[in-house]
Amino acid sequence: MKFIVNGGRKLKGAIDVRGSKNAALPALAATILSKRPCILDNLPLIGDIFTFISTLQAMGSQIDWLEEHKVRIDNSRLSPKKMPRDLICKIRASVLLLGPILARFGEVKISTPGGCHIGPRPIDIHLDAFRELGFSVRYSKDQDIYHIRRERRRVQKEITLNGLTVTGTENLLMYAALHPLKIKIAAIEPHIEDLGRLLVKMGAKINGFGSHTLEVKKPINSKGGVIKHSIMYDPIEAGTFIILAAATKSDIRIKHVPIDDLTLTLRKLEEFGVKFETRGQDVFVKGSRSKLTAVPRLVAQEHPGIPTDLQAPFGVLATQAKGETLIFDTIYEGRLKYLYELDKMGASIDILDSHRARIKGPAQLVGKNVESIDLRAGATLVIAALVARGESVLHQAEQIDRGYEKIDERLRMIKADIRRVE
Ligand code: EPU
């Protein structure tokens, strides 16, 4: 599947931000913890969510769509023995099954989770934590299966994660929701707090949100009525749209922006010379009045730093800013590959190593045939194609559908010339 984009023109109008992918995935996983029905609202209609929902259904979960973005989930008859291997290998978020399944069933057999090709993505920190909690972990290389099983019922009160990991923290938090625990070196990304809010609605008592120590004081209630939760709006999608408006020099209103989760991102955009106003949860980008200038260093790191998921959109912004920007992705080794595609489109780029690159602007981008190497790179190339003069063909556009709901239809609402070709 590909997108054909005709760029070089200004966009205008308003665009809504959808629910956060990386908050919705752990929320879906957390429903495994309880036999009580859960209603989740504001789910984004994206590939990774459909894959995760199919995974749950294959394990016996009863899932009904109540409205366009709202589902009712009943996991009372779920069995982890029916884990669908082909789906597990498709997305990284499958790793989120570990915490809730081990908490509720004490045993899991799971193949290596898939995901974007953005460098090595080990799960050693997750596995070490479960070993420490009394589980054995056996890996069969021939079958690519991890067999994790509770060996001792160890009443451990505290665990220190061996490094900052988002899904690792979410796994341990979900585990702790049935077996209360203090988690040290917890990551503090906003969607971890969103997961926490759901667990609290399930009856848990949790201290320490926003800090690197989370403590579950009381487990979730097994009895009670329907649990209802609305997924937070996506800071990454919001940031992507703000950068899109700035890079195409367009005046666009972006609705439902989780502003408090984007503090440094918005500060950096100001430093780039992007003019915008915030009113409530809406951001009005005045791209036509912005004079983009390079920033000396743009460092992507853990929250509250610039999210690595926004590093690539910032990279395309840097191609339009006057001067030289150093981009430094401290998290992943393979997240600069999109720069080879921007280079084809006429950007001036010097890749220093697998984490750092220098980008010189402004460059007149021109439409080309490019590949969406991963989800965020794909969204970045959509922005680049809308900036570029002429026609671009974006191959492997299904990567973009994994994380952005009907992006072509929504961008057409703000006058983008983009069409999908199957
Ligand atoms: N790491 C390890 N061992 C582990 C776990 C992580 O060495 O056991 C390393 C990773 O290799 C990486 C760093 O620690 O260098 C951070 O990884 P983390 O575990 O925090 O990432 P993740 O949980 O796998 C989530 C998001 C990513 C997002 C990162 C960082 C989900 C499903 N995925 O991944 O989202 O980039 O946190 O914020 O929540 C995306 O949406 O495009 C995406 C890749």
Short mmCIF file of C-alpha atoms and ligand atoms in Angstrom, two decimals:
data_model
loop_
_atom_site.label_atom_id
_atom_site.label_comp_id
_atom_site.label_asym_id
_atom_site.label_seq_id
_atom_site.Cartn_x
_atom_site.Cartn_y
_atom_site.Cartn_z
CA MET A 1 0.00 0.00 0.00
CA LYS A 2 1.27 3.47 -0.76
CA PHE A 3 0.42 7.13 -0.37
CA ILE A 4 0.74 9.55 -3.27
CA VAL A 5 1.34 13.05 -1.95
CA ASN A 6 1.48 16.33 -3.83
CA GLY A 7 3.28 18.82 -1.66
CA GLY A 8 4.47 22.37 -1.61
CA ARG A 9 1.18 24.01 -0.70
CA LYS A 10 -0.16 25.42 2.53
CA LEU A 11 -2.69 23.54 4.59
CA LYS A 12 -5.49 25.03 6.65
CA GLY A 13 -8.27 24.16 9.06
CA ALA A 14 -8.52 22.07 12.20
CA ILE A 15 -7.47 18.55 13.05
CA ASP A 16 -8.38 16.42 16.08
CA VAL A 17 -5.85 14.39 18.02
CA ARG A 18 -6.92 10.78 18.70
CA GLY A 19 -6.33 8.56 21.73
CA SER A 20 -2.76 7.59 22.51
CA LYS A 21 -1.52 4.32 21.00
CA ASN A 22 0.99 3.75 23.75
CA ALA A 23 -1.63 4.37 26.45
CA ALA A 24 -4.32 2.27 24.75
CA LEU A 25 -2.13 -0.82 24.38
CA PRO A 26 -1.33 -1.22 28.12
CA ALA A 27 -4.95 -0.39 28.95
CA LEU A 28 -6.10 -3.28 26.74
CA ALA A 29 -3.49 -5.50 28.41
CA ALA A 30 -4.61 -4.43 31.89
CA THR A 31 -8.14 -5.66 31.23
CA ILE A 32 -6.68 -9.19 31.48
CA LEU A 33 -6.15 -8.61 35.21
CA SER A 34 -9.85 -8.64 36.01
CA LYS A 35 -12.86 -10.84 35.35
CA ARG A 36 -14.98 -7.70 35.59
CA PRO A 37 -16.08 -6.20 32.26
CA CYS A 38 -14.19 -3.07 31.14
CA ILE A 39 -15.33 -0.32 28.84
CA LEU A 40 -12.46 1.52 27.14
CA ASP A 41 -13.20 4.74 25.28
CA ASN A 42 -11.13 6.97 22.96
CA LEU A 43 -9.28 4.00 21.46
CA PRO A 44 -7.47 5.01 18.28
CA LEU A 45 -8.50 2.95 15.23
CA ILE A 46 -5.01 1.88 14.23
CA GLY A 47 -3.23 -1.29 13.17
CA ASP A 48 -1.47 -2.01 16.48
CA ILE A 49 -4.75 -1.76 18.41
CA PHE A 50 -6.55 -4.08 15.97
CA THR A 51 -3.68 -6.58 16.28
CA PHE A 52 -3.77 -6.43 20.08
CA ILE A 53 -7.55 -6.81 20.12
CA SER A 54 -7.28 -9.84 17.82
CA THR A 55 -4.66 -11.30 20.18
CA LEU A 56 -7.04 -10.95 23.13
CA GLN A 57 -9.91 -12.44 21.11
CA ALA A 58 -7.78 -15.43 20.10
CA MET A 59 -7.23 -16.07 23.83
CA GLY A 60 -10.98 -16.07 24.48
CA SER A 61 -11.67 -12.44 25.27
CA GLN A 62 -15.19 -11.25 24.44
CA ILE A 63 -14.87 -7.82 22.79
CA ASP A 64 -17.80 -5.75 21.51
CA TRP A 65 -17.54 -2.39 19.80
CA LEU A 66 -20.09 -0.07 21.46
CA GLU A 67 -19.24 3.04 19.48
CA GLU A 68 -16.61 4.04 16.91
CA HIS A 69 -13.80 4.35 19.49
CA LYS A 70 -15.35 2.46 22.41
CA VAL A 71 -15.17 -1.23 23.30
CA ARG A 72 -16.54 -3.48 26.03
CA ILE A 73 -14.15 -6.23 27.05
CA ASP A 74 -14.96 -9.30 29.09
CA ASN A 75 -11.91 -11.38 29.95
CA SER A 76 -13.62 -13.75 32.36
CA ARG A 77 -13.03 -16.70 30.01
CA LEU A 78 -9.58 -15.73 28.74
CA SER A 79 -6.95 -18.47 28.56
CA PRO A 80 -3.28 -17.65 27.88
CA LYS A 81 -2.82 -21.18 26.49
CA LYS A 82 -4.44 -20.00 23.24
CA MET A 83 -1.82 -17.36 22.52
CA PRO A 84 -1.69 -16.59 18.75
CA ARG A 85 1.95 -16.74 17.76
CA ASP A 86 1.55 -14.99 14.40
CA LEU A 87 0.01 -11.91 16.07
CA ILE A 88 2.52 -11.78 18.94
CA CYS A 89 5.35 -11.50 16.41
CA LYS A 90 3.65 -8.55 14.68
CA ILE A 91 3.89 -5.89 17.40
CA ARG A 92 6.21 -4.88 20.21
CA ALA A 93 3.25 -4.26 22.52
CA SER A 94 2.70 -8.03 22.82
CA VAL A 95 5.34 -7.82 25.55
CA LEU A 96 2.63 -6.14 27.64
CA LEU A 97 0.87 -9.48 28.00
CA LEU A 98 3.60 -10.66 30.41
CA GLY A 99 2.67 -8.59 33.45
CA PRO A 100 -1.09 -9.23 33.56
CA ILE A 101 -0.92 -12.90 32.47
CA LEU A 102 1.79 -13.75 35.01
CA ALA A 103 -0.13 -11.88 37.70
CA ARG A 104 -3.41 -13.70 37.00
CA PHE A 105 -2.28 -17.14 35.77
CA GLY A 106 1.31 -17.49 37.06
CA GLU A 107 2.57 -18.93 33.76
CA VAL A 108 2.99 -17.93 30.12
CA LYS A 109 4.46 -19.30 26.90
CA ILE A 110 5.12 -16.47 24.47
CA SER A 111 7.22 -15.91 21.36
CA THR A 112 9.46 -12.84 20.91
CA PRO A 113 7.35 -9.69 20.45
CA GLY A 114 7.74 -7.92 17.08
CA GLY A 115 7.65 -4.20 16.35
CA CYS A 116 9.41 -1.45 14.43
CA HIS A 117 12.94 -1.98 13.15
CA ILE A 118 14.52 0.76 15.21
CA GLY A 119 17.49 -1.12 16.62
CA PRO A 120 17.82 -3.88 19.22
CA ARG A 121 14.85 -4.09 21.59
CA PRO A 122 15.79 -6.56 24.32
CA ILE A 123 13.36 -7.52 27.09
CA ASP A 124 16.03 -8.51 29.62
CA ILE A 125 14.88 -5.94 32.20
CA HIS A 126 11.32 -7.35 32.14
CA LEU A 127 12.62 -10.93 32.45
CA ASP A 128 15.13 -10.15 35.22
CA ALA A 129 12.38 -8.50 37.24
CA PHE A 130 10.13 -11.57 36.96
CA ARG A 131 13.06 -13.85 37.88
CA GLU A 132 13.57 -11.76 40.99
CA LEU A 133 9.88 -12.14 41.80
CA GLY A 134 10.27 -15.93 41.86
CA PHE A 135 9.58 -16.91 38.22
CA SER A 136 11.72 -19.21 36.09
CA VAL A 137 12.42 -18.07 32.52
CA ARG A 138 13.34 -20.64 29.86
CA TYR A 139 13.90 -19.72 26.24
CA SER A 140 13.75 -22.27 23.44
CA LYS A 141 15.72 -20.92 20.50
CA ASP A 142 14.37 -23.53 18.05
CA GLN A 143 10.77 -22.61 18.71
CA ASP A 144 11.40 -18.99 19.73
CA ILE A 145 9.31 -19.44 22.86
CA TYR A 146 9.79 -18.00 26.32
CA HIS A 147 8.33 -20.18 29.03
CA ILE A 148 7.91 -18.18 32.23
CA ARG A 149 6.49 -19.85 35.31
CA ARG A 150 6.01 -19.03 38.96
CA GLU A 151 8.33 -21.31 40.95
CA ARG A 152 8.05 -19.83 44.41
CA ARG A 153 5.37 -17.69 45.91
CA ARG A 154 7.82 -15.12 47.12
CA VAL A 155 6.28 -12.29 49.05
CA GLN A 156 8.57 -9.61 47.76
CA LYS A 157 7.76 -6.06 48.72
CA GLU A 158 10.11 -4.19 46.46
CA ILE A 159 11.83 -4.45 43.08
CA THR A 160 14.43 -2.25 41.41
CA LEU A 161 14.29 -2.29 37.61
CA ASN A 162 17.69 -2.56 35.96
CA GLY A 163 17.16 0.56 33.80
CA LEU A 164 14.39 2.87 32.61
CA THR A 165 11.90 1.06 30.40
CA VAL A 166 8.37 2.14 29.54
CA THR A 167 6.74 -1.22 28.82
CA GLY A 168 8.90 -2.81 31.54
CA THR A 169 7.44 -0.39 34.09
CA GLU A 170 3.93 -1.03 32.75
CA ASN A 171 4.40 -4.80 33.03
CA LEU A 172 5.56 -4.56 36.63
CA LEU A 173 2.81 -2.11 37.51
CA MET A 174 0.17 -4.47 36.10
CA TYR A 175 1.74 -7.37 37.97
CA ALA A 176 1.77 -5.33 41.16
CA ALA A 177 -1.92 -4.53 40.69
CA LEU A 178 -2.63 -8.11 41.82
CA HIS A 179 0.52 -8.63 43.97
CA PRO A 180 1.28 -5.26 45.62
CA LEU A 181 4.86 -4.11 45.21
CA LYS A 182 7.09 -1.07 45.31
CA ILE A 183 8.76 -0.49 41.90
CA LYS A 184 11.97 1.53 41.88
CA ILE A 185 13.54 3.06 38.73
CA ALA A 186 10.07 3.28 37.20
CA ALA A 187 9.78 5.21 33.93
CA ILE A 188 7.56 8.31 34.10
CA GLU A 189 6.09 8.62 30.59
CA PRO A 190 2.59 10.12 30.76
CA HIS A 191 0.91 6.94 29.50
CA ILE A 192 2.21 5.05 32.54
CA GLU A 193 0.11 7.38 34.66
CA ASP A 194 -2.85 6.79 32.33
CA LEU A 195 -2.47 3.04 32.95
CA GLY A 196 -2.29 3.83 36.68
CA ARG A 197 -5.57 5.74 36.46
CA LEU A 198 -7.24 2.65 34.98
CA LEU A 199 -5.81 0.40 37.72
CA VAL A 200 -7.09 2.84 40.35
CA LYS A 201 -10.56 2.62 38.74
CA MET A 202 -10.23 -1.16 39.11
CA GLY A 203 -9.74 -0.58 42.85
CA ALA A 204 -5.96 -0.39 43.28
CA LYS A 205 -4.28 2.17 45.52
CA ILE A 206 -1.05 3.44 43.98
CA ASN A 207 1.40 6.06 45.24
CA GLY A 208 4.18 7.90 43.45
CA PHE A 209 2.85 8.84 39.99
CA GLY A 210 5.27 11.16 38.21
CA SER A 211 8.18 9.88 40.29
CA HIS A 212 10.63 7.03 39.69
CA THR A 213 9.16 5.01 42.58
CA LEU A 214 5.67 3.59 42.19
CA GLU A 215 4.06 1.75 45.03
CA VAL A 216 0.93 -0.35 44.78
CA LYS A 217 -0.49 -0.29 48.29
CA LYS A 218 -3.71 -2.16 47.62
CA PRO A 219 -4.57 -4.57 44.76
CA ILE A 220 -7.50 -4.20 42.36
CA ASN A 221 -10.95 -5.45 43.47
CA SER A 222 -12.06 -8.71 41.97
CA LYS A 223 -15.70 -7.79 42.65
CA GLY A 224 -17.68 -4.81 41.44
CA GLY A 225 -19.41 -3.50 38.36
CA VAL A 226 -18.19 -2.43 34.96
CA ILE A 227 -14.86 -0.57 34.89
CA LYS A 228 -14.86 2.49 32.63
CA HIS A 229 -11.83 4.34 31.33
CA SER A 230 -11.17 6.86 28.58
CA ILE A 231 -7.70 6.74 27.00
CA MET A 232 -5.64 9.95 27.16
CA TYR A 233 -5.10 11.96 23.96
CA ASP A 234 -1.87 11.20 22.14
CA PRO A 235 1.00 13.61 22.82
CA ILE A 236 3.01 12.07 19.96
CA GLU A 237 0.25 12.56 17.40
CA ALA A 238 -0.30 16.10 18.71
CA GLY A 239 3.42 16.89 18.41
CA THR A 240 3.47 15.40 14.89
CA PHE A 241 0.61 17.66 13.77
CA ILE A 242 2.16 20.78 15.32
CA ILE A 243 5.41 20.06 13.47
CA LEU A 244 3.45 19.35 10.27
CA ALA A 245 1.83 22.80 10.50
CA ALA A 246 5.15 24.50 11.23
CA ALA A 247 7.12 22.71 8.50
CA THR A 248 4.48 23.41 5.82
CA LYS A 249 4.16 27.06 7.06
CA SER A 250 0.45 26.52 7.56
CA ASP A 251 -2.05 27.93 10.03
CA ILE A 252 -3.71 24.96 11.69
CA ARG A 253 -5.72 24.42 14.85
CA ILE A 254 -4.85 21.18 16.61
CA LYS A 255 -7.57 20.01 18.98
CA HIS A 256 -7.20 17.93 22.20
CA VAL A 257 -3.48 18.46 22.73
CA PRO A 258 -2.21 17.05 26.06
CA ILE A 259 -0.23 20.25 26.61
CA ASP A 260 1.17 19.37 30.03
CA ASP A 261 2.80 16.25 28.59
CA LEU A 262 4.60 18.24 25.89
CA THR A 263 6.28 20.94 27.95
CA LEU A 264 9.81 20.60 26.55
CA THR A 265 8.54 19.80 23.05
CA LEU A 266 6.59 23.09 22.99
CA ARG A 267 9.61 24.93 24.44
CA LYS A 268 11.81 23.50 21.65
CA LEU A 269 9.27 24.45 19.00
CA GLU A 270 9.45 28.03 20.29
CA GLU A 271 13.23 27.85 20.07
CA PHE A 272 12.84 26.74 16.42
CA GLY A 273 10.82 29.93 15.89
CA VAL A 274 7.43 28.25 15.60
CA LYS A 275 4.65 30.67 16.48
CA PHE A 276 1.66 29.17 18.24
CA GLU A 277 -0.96 29.96 20.82
CA THR A 278 -2.59 27.58 23.26
CA ARG A 279 -6.26 27.99 24.22
CA GLY A 280 -7.49 25.35 26.61
CA GLN A 281 -6.51 22.02 25.07
CA ASP A 282 -6.16 23.46 21.55
CA VAL A 283 -2.95 24.66 19.91
CA PHE A 284 -3.20 27.22 17.10
CA VAL A 285 -0.05 27.01 15.00
CA LYS A 286 0.75 30.11 13.00
CA GLY A 287 3.06 28.52 10.49
CA SER A 288 2.63 31.35 7.99
CA ARG A 289 4.15 33.78 10.51
CA SER A 290 6.90 31.51 11.85
CA LYS A 291 10.55 32.13 10.89
CA LEU A 292 12.25 28.82 11.42
CA THR A 293 15.78 28.86 12.79
CA ALA A 294 17.93 25.86 13.72
CA VAL A 295 18.43 24.87 17.35
CA PRO A 296 21.97 23.83 18.34
CA ARG A 297 20.96 20.46 19.87
CA LEU A 298 17.79 18.44 19.86
CA VAL A 299 18.14 15.55 22.30
CA ALA A 300 15.49 12.81 22.39
CA GLN A 301 15.39 11.07 25.76
CA GLU A 302 13.11 9.77 28.49
CA HIS A 303 10.22 11.88 29.77
CA PRO A 304 10.18 14.82 30.46
CA GLY A 305 12.71 15.07 27.62
CA ILE A 306 11.77 15.26 23.93
CA PRO A 307 10.16 11.87 23.18
CA THR A 308 12.15 9.63 20.83
CA ASP A 309 8.85 9.13 18.96
CA LEU A 310 9.03 12.83 17.96
CA GLN A 311 12.73 12.85 17.04
CA ALA A 312 12.07 12.10 13.35
CA PRO A 313 9.33 14.76 12.90
CA PHE A 314 11.75 17.26 14.48
CA GLY A 315 14.35 16.08 11.94
CA VAL A 316 12.17 17.19 9.03
CA LEU A 317 11.48 20.50 10.79
CA ALA A 318 15.25 21.01 11.03
CA THR A 319 15.51 20.70 7.21
CA GLN A 320 13.28 23.80 6.98
CA ALA A 321 15.08 25.85 9.65
CA LYS A 322 17.94 28.23 8.90
CA GLY A 323 21.23 26.93 10.25
CA GLU A 324 22.53 23.67 11.64
CA THR A 325 20.71 21.39 14.11
CA LEU A 326 22.34 18.44 15.83
CA ILE A 327 19.82 15.63 16.37
CA PHE A 328 20.70 13.13 19.10
CA ASP A 329 18.42 10.13 19.76
CA THR A 330 19.74 8.69 23.02
CA ILE A 331 17.20 5.84 23.17
CA TYR A 332 17.42 3.83 19.94
CA GLU A 333 20.21 2.91 17.57
CA GLY A 334 18.11 2.57 14.45
CA ARG A 335 15.93 5.64 14.47
CA LEU A 336 17.87 7.84 12.06
CA LYS A 337 17.23 5.72 8.94
CA TYR A 338 14.54 8.13 7.74
CA LEU A 339 17.33 10.62 7.13
CA TYR A 340 18.47 8.58 4.10
CA GLU A 341 15.00 9.14 2.64
CA LEU A 342 15.11 12.88 3.46
CA ASP A 343 18.51 12.98 1.79
CA LYS A 344 16.94 11.59 -1.41
CA MET A 345 14.42 14.42 -1.20
CA GLY A 346 17.18 17.04 -1.15
CA ALA A 347 17.90 17.61 2.56
CA SER A 348 21.43 18.41 3.66
CA ILE A 349 22.34 15.77 6.23
CA ASP A 350 25.49 14.50 7.83
CA ILE A 351 24.94 11.26 9.78
CA LEU A 352 27.61 11.17 12.48
CA ASP A 353 26.80 7.76 14.01
CA SER A 354 23.75 5.60 14.75
CA HIS A 355 22.45 8.11 17.33
CA ARG A 356 23.49 11.53 15.98
CA ALA A 357 23.15 13.58 12.80
CA ARG A 358 23.68 17.16 11.70
CA ILE A 359 20.97 18.72 9.56
CA LYS A 360 21.51 21.95 7.67
CA GLY A 361 18.62 24.09 6.51
CA PRO A 362 16.67 25.46 4.91
CA ALA A 363 16.52 22.97 2.04
CA GLN A 364 14.03 22.89 -0.83
CA LEU A 365 12.70 19.34 -0.62
CA VAL A 366 11.49 17.68 -3.80
CA GLY A 367 9.01 14.85 -4.21
CA LYS A 368 10.53 11.36 -4.55
CA ASN A 369 9.85 7.64 -4.10
CA VAL A 370 10.52 6.92 -0.42
CA GLU A 371 10.05 4.04 2.04
CA SER A 372 8.27 4.17 5.40
CA ILE A 373 10.88 2.21 7.32
CA ASP A 374 8.93 2.33 10.56
CA LEU A 375 5.85 3.97 11.96
CA ARG A 376 7.36 7.29 13.10
CA ALA A 377 9.62 7.50 10.05
CA GLY A 378 6.50 7.01 7.91
CA ALA A 379 4.64 9.91 9.55
CA THR A 380 7.78 12.01 9.16
CA LEU A 381 7.93 11.29 5.44
CA VAL A 382 4.29 12.34 5.10
CA ILE A 383 5.31 15.72 6.56
CA ALA A 384 8.36 15.87 4.27
CA ALA A 385 6.22 14.99 1.24
CA LEU A 386 3.74 17.75 2.10
CA VAL A 387 6.64 20.23 2.39
CA ALA A 388 8.29 19.03 -0.85
CA ARG A 389 7.65 20.45 -4.26
CA GLY A 390 5.99 17.92 -6.60
CA GLU A 391 4.80 14.37 -6.16
CA SER A 392 6.10 11.85 -3.63
CA VAL A 393 5.24 8.18 -3.46
CA LEU A 394 5.43 6.73 0.06
CA HIS A 395 5.85 2.99 -0.02
CA GLN A 396 4.97 0.68 2.89
CA ALA A 397 2.38 3.17 4.08
CA GLU A 398 0.74 0.38 6.14
CA GLN A 399 3.47 1.17 8.69
CA ILE A 400 1.81 4.56 9.22
CA ASP A 401 -1.63 2.96 9.68
CA ARG A 402 -0.17 1.03 12.62
CA GLY A 403 -0.04 4.24 14.68
CA TYR A 404 -2.08 7.01 13.03
CA GLU A 405 -5.82 6.64 12.47
CA LYS A 406 -6.90 7.14 8.83
CA ILE A 407 -4.14 9.67 8.40
CA ASP A 408 -4.89 10.29 4.70
CA GLU A 409 -8.58 11.08 5.31
CA ARG A 410 -7.80 13.33 8.26
CA LEU A 411 -5.08 15.23 6.41
CA ARG A 412 -7.42 15.77 3.46
CA MET A 413 -9.69 17.64 5.91
CA ILE A 414 -6.90 20.21 6.27
CA LYS A 415 -6.52 20.41 2.48
CA ALA A 416 -3.59 18.04 2.06
CA ASP A 417 -3.29 16.39 -1.36
CA ILE A 418 -2.73 12.80 -0.30
CA ARG A 419 -4.29 9.63 -1.63
CA ARG A 420 -4.03 5.96 -0.81
CA VAL A 421 -3.28 3.41 -3.49
CA GLU A 422 -3.76 -0.25 -2.52
N1 EPU B 1 15.72 -1.73 26.97
C1 EPU B 1 16.59 -2.74 27.33
N2 EPU B 1 16.08 -3.85 27.97
C2 EPU B 1 14.75 -3.98 28.24
C3 EPU B 1 13.87 -2.95 27.88
C4 EPU B 1 14.40 -1.83 27.23
O1 EPU B 1 17.80 -2.65 27.09
O2 EPU B 1 14.38 -4.99 28.82
C5 EPU B 1 16.26 -0.53 26.29
C6 EPU B 1 15.71 -0.42 24.85
O3 EPU B 1 16.48 -1.16 23.95
C7 EPU B 1 15.76 1.07 24.61
C8 EPU B 1 15.49 1.66 25.98
O4 EPU B 1 15.77 0.63 26.93
O5 EPU B 1 17.05 1.45 24.20
C9 EPU B 1 14.07 2.14 26.19
O6 EPU B 1 13.16 1.12 25.85
P1 EPU B 1 11.70 1.03 26.47
O7 EPU B 1 11.55 -0.31 27.08
O8 EPU B 1 11.42 2.22 27.30
O9 EPU B 1 10.82 1.10 25.16
P2 EPU B 1 9.54 0.24 24.89
O10 EPU B 1 8.80 0.12 26.14
O11 EPU B 1 9.89 -0.97 24.12
C10 EPU B 1 7.90 2.20 24.36
C11 EPU B 1 7.02 2.58 23.22
C12 EPU B 1 7.87 3.07 22.07
C13 EPU B 1 8.69 4.27 22.55
C14 EPU B 1 9.51 3.87 23.78
C15 EPU B 1 10.29 5.01 24.39
C16 EPU B 1 5.14 1.10 23.46
C17 EPU B 1 4.37 -0.06 22.96
N3 EPU B 1 6.25 1.42 22.80
O12 EPU B 1 8.75 1.16 23.88
O13 EPU B 1 6.99 3.48 21.05
O14 EPU B 1 9.53 4.70 21.52
O15 EPU B 1 8.66 3.32 24.79
O16 EPU B 1 9.43 6.04 24.79
O17 EPU B 1 4.73 1.75 24.42
C18 EPU B 1 6.33 3.98 18.86
O18 EPU B 1 5.23 4.28 19.33
O19 EPU B 1 6.66 4.21 17.67
C19 EPU B 1 7.31 3.33 19.72
C20 EPU B 1 8.39 2.70 19.26
#
